[in-house]
Amino acid sequence: DFSEPAKPAASEISAKGSLEAQAGMEIKFGYCTEFIIMLNKTFNIKQEMDFKAYLESIGDSIVVVSDEDVVKVHVHTNHPGLAFEKALTYGSLSRMKVDNMREEHQERLIKDAEKLAAQQKAEQETARKEEASRGTEMKEFGFITVSAGEGLSEIFKGIGADYVIEGGQTMNPSTEDILNAAEQVNARQIFIFPNNKNIILAAEQAARLEEEKKIYVVPSKTVPQGITALINFTPDLSAQENLDNMIQEMKGVRTGQITYAVRTTAIDGMEITEGDMIAIGDKGMLAVEKTIEEAALKALEAMIDEEAELVTLYYGEEVAETDAQVLLEEAQAQFPQVDIPLQNGGQPVYYYLISAE
């Protein structure tokens, strides 16, 4: 089952990443290099492949997009000058940009430490306020959602979630976790959004065991489904009417998830090699590719049809914002008929979550 690939716990990944960062080993290629070639000679498929092969010899995270008389280039390398020199053989250069990713990484580590301290202080203040507010009048409706990734958690809170349980593919919350969350929500009726097929059963068990509050389980199997369902809550409707309406709205949401294969196998007629990038849809495999970007674009191609009006990209904790922006530009160029917002989901395991509705 490639929908739930095995992966180290988030704490293990964080600890490992911290040690590598201190040793200066985590970034193989230190300069994010971007530029545009204003062509003064032909640039056919053969030349484009040769150019990409050269860039691969000096770096990675390569994107080369040719459009009539210009070529957009993105590469991570330790030698930006070599990339520029090679590009000059095809034409003049424009919009050259080089960012030192090692320096940015160190700055981010410092900011993360400051952010963590501020977050801990804020959590203590929130806990104090919650303690002080206990015993106040209960509201009618409350919302609990399961999420993994700071960005996704903030999105859920922004659209009305009272409590976010950390969980997902690598850490499924238990029935007890859900009951404890329900205790923290000061509402008579509570909607729970599991956002994972493996958590629905625990949520339903919590709903049966909770005695003081009425719990409704919205059977969302993915984060995009949960977001759409919560957005469509209407305060003027009854709890059952809202449940029926949210379930109906979820049916119009399709989800794509980009991750890596943990073993060599064959699924849905597709040959998969360990380490391949795979795109998983609601009903099976969408694509098997060698790079994250290729897998994401193939998933978008499979998901976008005449009915798709809004497509959202949520990039994960292991994807740099610059790489996500490059993918977004490619997607917008390839699918100009749909609106494609980009969101920082911060989710583990999945490089990208894709929502189409």
Coordinates of C-alpha atoms in Angstrom, one line a residue:
D1 CA 0.0 0.0 0.0
F2 CA 1.9 3.0 -1.3
S3 CA -0.6 5.5 0.2
E4 CA 1.1 5.1 3.6
P5 CA 4.9 4.7 3.0
A6 CA 7.1 3.9 5.9
K7 CA 9.2 6.7 7.0
P8 CA 11.2 7.8 10.2
A9 CA 9.3 9.7 12.8
A10 CA 9.2 13.5 12.5
S11 CA 11.4 13.8 15.6
E12 CA 14.0 11.5 14.1
I13 CA 14.0 13.4 10.9
S14 CA 14.3 16.7 12.8
A15 CA 17.2 15.5 14.9
K16 CA 19.1 14.1 12.0
G17 CA 18.5 17.3 10.0
S18 CA 19.8 19.4 12.9
L19 CA 23.0 17.4 13.2
E20 CA 23.7 17.5 9.4
A21 CA 23.0 21.2 9.4
Q22 CA 25.6 21.7 12.2
A23 CA 28.1 19.8 10.1
G24 CA 27.3 21.7 6.9
M25 CA 26.5 18.4 5.1
E26 CA 22.7 18.7 4.4
I27 CA 22.9 20.8 1.3
K28 CA 24.9 19.1 -1.6
F29 CA 24.6 22.0 -4.0
G30 CA 24.7 25.4 -2.3
Y31 CA 23.4 28.0 -4.9
C32 CA 19.9 28.2 -6.2
T33 CA 20.5 29.6 -9.7
E34 CA 17.8 31.0 -12.0
F35 CA 18.0 32.8 -15.3
I36 CA 16.4 33.3 -18.7
I37 CA 18.2 32.7 -22.0
M38 CA 17.3 35.1 -24.9
L39 CA 17.9 32.7 -27.8
N40 CA 19.9 33.8 -30.8
K41 CA 20.1 30.3 -32.4
T42 CA 17.9 27.3 -32.7
F43 CA 17.2 25.4 -29.5
N44 CA 15.6 22.0 -30.5
I45 CA 14.9 18.9 -28.5
K46 CA 18.4 17.5 -28.9
Q47 CA 20.0 20.8 -27.7
E48 CA 17.6 21.0 -24.8
M49 CA 18.5 17.4 -23.7
D50 CA 22.2 18.2 -24.1
F51 CA 21.8 21.3 -22.0
K52 CA 19.9 19.5 -19.3
A53 CA 22.5 16.7 -19.2
Y54 CA 25.2 19.4 -18.7
L55 CA 23.3 20.9 -15.8
E56 CA 22.8 17.5 -14.3
S57 CA 26.6 17.1 -14.3
I58 CA 27.0 20.2 -12.1
G59 CA 23.8 20.2 -10.0
D60 CA 20.3 19.0 -9.4
S61 CA 16.6 20.3 -9.0
I62 CA 16.8 21.2 -12.7
V63 CA 14.0 22.8 -14.6
V64 CA 14.4 23.9 -18.2
V65 CA 11.3 25.4 -20.0
S66 CA 11.7 26.6 -23.6
D67 CA 9.1 28.9 -25.0
E68 CA 9.7 30.2 -28.6
D69 CA 12.7 32.5 -28.3
V70 CA 13.3 32.2 -24.5
V71 CA 14.4 29.4 -22.2
K72 CA 13.7 29.6 -18.4
V73 CA 16.3 27.8 -16.3
H74 CA 16.4 26.7 -12.6
V75 CA 19.3 24.6 -11.1
H76 CA 20.9 24.0 -7.7
T77 CA 24.7 24.0 -8.2
N78 CA 28.0 24.8 -6.5
H79 CA 29.1 26.6 -9.7
P80 CA 26.6 29.1 -11.0
G81 CA 29.2 30.5 -13.4
L82 CA 29.5 27.3 -15.3
A83 CA 25.7 27.2 -15.8
F84 CA 25.9 30.8 -17.1
E85 CA 28.8 30.0 -19.4
K86 CA 27.0 27.1 -20.9
A87 CA 23.8 29.1 -21.4
L88 CA 25.7 31.9 -23.1
T89 CA 26.4 29.5 -26.0
Y90 CA 22.7 29.6 -26.8
G91 CA 22.1 33.4 -26.4
S92 CA 22.2 36.3 -24.0
L93 CA 21.1 36.0 -20.3
S94 CA 18.4 37.9 -18.5
R95 CA 17.0 38.0 -14.9
M96 CA 20.0 36.2 -13.4
K97 CA 19.5 35.3 -9.7
V98 CA 21.7 33.4 -7.4
D99 CA 20.8 32.6 -3.8
N100 CA 23.1 31.0 -1.2
M101 CA 21.0 28.2 0.2
R102 CA 23.5 27.3 2.9
E103 CA 23.4 30.8 4.3
E104 CA 19.6 30.9 4.1
H105 CA 19.4 27.5 5.8
Q106 CA 21.5 28.8 8.8
E107 CA 19.3 31.9 9.0
R108 CA 16.2 29.7 9.0
L109 CA 17.6 27.5 11.8
I110 CA 18.1 30.6 14.0
K111 CA 14.6 31.9 13.1
D112 CA 13.1 28.4 13.8
A113 CA 14.7 28.4 17.3
E114 CA 13.3 31.9 18.0
K115 CA 9.9 30.8 16.6
L116 CA 9.8 27.7 18.8
A117 CA 10.5 29.8 21.9
A118 CA 7.7 32.2 20.9
Q119 CA 5.4 29.3 20.2
Q120 CA 6.0 27.8 23.6
K121 CA 5.3 31.1 25.3
A122 CA 2.1 31.5 23.2
E123 CA 1.0 27.9 24.1
Q124 CA 1.5 28.6 27.8
E125 CA -0.6 31.8 27.5
T126 CA -3.3 30.0 25.6
A127 CA -3.4 27.2 28.2
R128 CA -3.7 29.9 30.9
K129 CA -6.6 31.5 29.1
E130 CA -8.3 28.2 28.5
E131 CA -8.0 27.4 32.2
A132 CA -9.5 30.8 33.1
S133 CA -12.4 30.4 30.6
R134 CA -13.5 26.9 31.7
G135 CA -17.0 27.0 33.0
T136 CA -18.2 29.7 30.7
E137 CA -21.2 29.1 28.5
M138 CA -20.7 26.5 25.8
K139 CA -21.2 27.3 22.2
E140 CA -23.4 25.1 20.0
F141 CA -20.9 23.8 17.4
G142 CA -17.2 22.9 17.6
F143 CA -14.7 21.4 15.2
I144 CA -11.8 19.0 15.6
T145 CA -9.5 18.1 12.8
V146 CA -6.5 15.8 12.3
S147 CA -3.6 17.3 10.5
A148 CA 0.2 17.0 10.0
G149 CA 2.3 20.0 9.2
E150 CA 2.3 23.5 10.6
G151 CA 0.9 25.1 7.4
L152 CA -2.0 22.7 7.2
S153 CA -2.8 23.2 10.9
E154 CA -2.9 27.0 10.4
I155 CA -5.2 26.6 7.4
F156 CA -7.6 24.5 9.4
K157 CA -7.5 27.0 12.3
G158 CA -8.1 29.9 9.9
I159 CA -11.3 28.3 8.6
G160 CA -12.7 27.6 12.0
A161 CA -11.1 24.5 13.6
D162 CA -11.2 24.7 17.4
Y163 CA -8.6 22.0 18.0
V164 CA -6.1 20.4 15.7
I165 CA -4.8 16.9 16.6
E166 CA -1.3 16.2 15.2
G167 CA -1.5 13.0 13.2
G168 CA -1.7 11.6 9.7
Q169 CA 0.2 9.0 7.7
T170 CA 3.0 8.3 10.3
M171 CA 1.2 9.0 13.6
N172 CA -2.5 8.1 13.7
P173 CA -4.2 9.4 16.8
S174 CA -6.1 7.0 19.1
T175 CA -9.7 7.1 20.2
E176 CA -8.4 8.4 23.6
D177 CA -6.6 11.2 21.8
I178 CA -9.8 12.2 20.1
L179 CA -11.8 12.1 23.3
N180 CA -9.2 14.2 25.0
A181 CA -9.5 16.8 22.2
A182 CA -13.3 16.8 22.5
E183 CA -12.9 17.6 26.2
Q184 CA -10.9 20.7 25.3
V185 CA -13.6 22.0 22.9
N186 CA -16.3 24.0 24.7
A187 CA -19.2 23.1 22.5
R188 CA -22.3 20.9 22.7
Q189 CA -22.0 19.4 19.3
I190 CA -18.6 18.6 17.8
F191 CA -17.7 17.7 14.2
I192 CA -14.5 15.6 13.7
F193 CA -12.6 15.6 10.5
P194 CA -10.2 12.5 10.4
N195 CA -8.7 13.4 7.0
N196 CA -7.4 9.8 6.7
K197 CA -9.2 6.6 6.1
N198 CA -7.3 4.9 8.9
I199 CA -8.5 7.4 11.5
I200 CA -12.2 7.3 10.7
L201 CA -12.8 4.1 12.9
A202 CA -11.1 5.7 15.9
A203 CA -13.2 8.8 15.5
E204 CA -16.4 6.8 15.2
Q205 CA -15.5 4.9 18.4
A206 CA -14.9 8.2 20.2
A207 CA -18.3 9.4 19.0
R208 CA -19.9 6.3 20.6
L209 CA -18.0 6.7 23.9
E210 CA -18.5 10.4 24.4
E211 CA -21.4 10.9 26.8
E212 CA -21.6 14.7 27.5
K213 CA -21.2 16.0 24.0
K214 CA -22.7 14.9 20.7
I215 CA -19.9 14.0 18.2
Y216 CA -20.4 13.8 14.4
V217 CA -17.8 12.2 12.3
V218 CA -17.3 13.7 8.8
P219 CA -15.6 10.8 7.0
S220 CA -12.9 12.8 5.2
K221 CA -10.2 10.5 3.9
T222 CA -7.8 13.3 2.8
V223 CA -6.8 16.8 4.0
P224 CA -8.3 18.5 0.9
Q225 CA -11.6 16.8 1.6
G226 CA -11.5 18.0 5.2
I227 CA -10.8 21.6 4.2
T228 CA -13.7 21.6 1.7
A229 CA -16.1 20.1 4.2
L230 CA -15.2 22.5 7.0
I231 CA -15.5 25.5 4.6
N232 CA -19.1 24.4 3.7
F233 CA -20.3 24.4 7.3
T234 CA -23.4 26.6 7.7
P235 CA -24.3 27.8 11.2
D236 CA -28.0 28.2 10.4
L237 CA -28.5 24.5 9.5
S238 CA -28.9 21.6 12.0
A239 CA -25.9 19.3 12.8
Q240 CA -27.4 16.5 10.7
E241 CA -28.1 18.9 7.8
N242 CA -24.5 20.1 7.9
L243 CA -23.2 16.6 8.1
D244 CA -25.1 15.6 5.0
N245 CA -24.1 18.8 3.2
M246 CA -20.4 18.4 4.0
I247 CA -20.4 14.8 2.9
Q248 CA -22.0 15.8 -0.4
E249 CA -19.5 18.6 -1.0
M250 CA -16.6 16.2 -0.3
K251 CA -17.6 14.1 -3.3
G252 CA -16.5 16.9 -5.6
V253 CA -13.0 16.9 -4.3
R254 CA -10.2 14.9 -5.9
T255 CA -6.8 14.4 -4.1
G256 CA -3.4 13.7 -5.5
Q257 CA -0.4 12.9 -3.2
I258 CA 3.2 12.9 -4.3
T259 CA 5.7 10.7 -2.4
Y260 CA 8.4 8.2 -3.0
A261 CA 8.2 4.4 -3.4
V262 CA 9.6 2.4 -0.5
R263 CA 10.0 -0.9 -2.5
T264 CA 10.0 -2.2 -6.1
T265 CA 6.6 -3.6 -7.2
A266 CA 3.8 -3.1 -9.7
I267 CA 0.5 -1.4 -9.0
D268 CA -2.4 -0.6 -11.4
G269 CA -0.3 -1.9 -14.3
M270 CA 2.6 0.5 -13.5
E271 CA 6.1 -0.8 -12.8
I272 CA 7.6 0.9 -9.7
T273 CA 11.2 0.9 -8.6
E274 CA 12.3 1.7 -5.1
G275 CA 13.0 5.4 -4.8
D276 CA 10.7 6.4 -7.7
M277 CA 8.5 9.4 -7.3
I278 CA 4.9 8.3 -7.3
A279 CA 1.6 10.2 -7.6
I280 CA -1.4 8.6 -5.8
G281 CA -5.0 9.5 -6.5
D282 CA -8.2 8.7 -4.7
K283 CA -8.6 5.4 -6.6
G284 CA -5.1 4.3 -7.4
M285 CA -1.8 5.3 -9.0
L286 CA -1.7 8.4 -11.2
A287 CA 1.9 8.4 -12.3
V288 CA 5.4 7.0 -11.7
E289 CA 8.3 9.3 -12.5
K290 CA 11.9 9.9 -11.6
T291 CA 11.5 13.5 -10.2
I292 CA 9.1 15.1 -7.8
E293 CA 8.2 17.8 -10.4
E294 CA 7.5 15.3 -13.1
A295 CA 5.2 13.2 -10.8
A296 CA 3.3 16.3 -9.7
L297 CA 2.8 17.6 -13.3
K298 CA 1.6 14.1 -14.4
A299 CA -0.8 14.1 -11.4
L300 CA -2.2 17.5 -12.4
E301 CA -2.6 16.3 -15.9
A302 CA -4.6 13.3 -14.7
M303 CA -6.7 15.3 -12.3
I304 CA -7.6 18.4 -14.3
D305 CA -10.6 18.0 -16.6
E306 CA -13.4 20.2 -17.8
E307 CA -15.1 20.1 -14.4
A308 CA -12.0 21.3 -12.5
E309 CA -12.4 24.9 -11.4
L310 CA -9.9 25.3 -8.5
V311 CA -6.7 23.3 -8.1
T312 CA -4.6 23.9 -5.0
L313 CA -0.9 22.8 -4.4
Y314 CA 0.2 22.2 -0.8
Y315 CA 3.9 21.8 -0.6
G316 CA 5.5 19.7 2.2
E317 CA 8.2 20.2 4.8
E318 CA 10.9 18.8 2.5
V319 CA 10.1 21.1 -0.4
A320 CA 11.8 24.5 -0.7
E321 CA 9.5 27.4 -1.5
T322 CA 11.6 28.2 -4.5
D323 CA 11.1 24.7 -5.9
A324 CA 7.4 25.0 -5.3
Q325 CA 7.3 28.3 -7.1
V326 CA 9.0 26.7 -10.1
L327 CA 6.4 23.9 -10.2
L328 CA 3.6 26.4 -9.9
E329 CA 4.9 28.4 -12.9
E330 CA 5.1 25.2 -14.9
A331 CA 1.6 24.2 -13.8
Q332 CA 0.1 27.6 -14.6
A333 CA 1.7 27.5 -18.1
Q334 CA 0.5 24.0 -18.8
F335 CA -3.0 24.5 -17.4
P336 CA -4.0 28.2 -17.9
Q337 CA -7.7 27.4 -17.8
V338 CA -7.7 26.8 -14.0
D339 CA -6.8 28.9 -10.9
I340 CA -3.9 27.2 -9.0
P341 CA -3.1 28.7 -5.6
L342 CA 0.1 27.6 -3.8
Q343 CA 0.0 26.9 0.0
N344 CA 2.7 26.0 2.4
G345 CA 1.3 22.8 4.0
G346 CA 4.5 21.7 5.8
Q347 CA 3.2 18.1 5.7
P348 CA 5.7 15.2 6.2
V349 CA 5.8 12.2 3.9
Y350 CA 4.2 13.9 0.9
Y351 CA 6.2 16.4 -1.1
Y352 CA 2.9 17.8 -2.5
L353 CA -0.8 17.4 -1.8
I354 CA -3.0 18.4 -4.7
S355 CA -6.7 19.3 -4.5
A356 CA -9.0 19.6 -7.5
E357 CA -12.6 20.6 -7.2

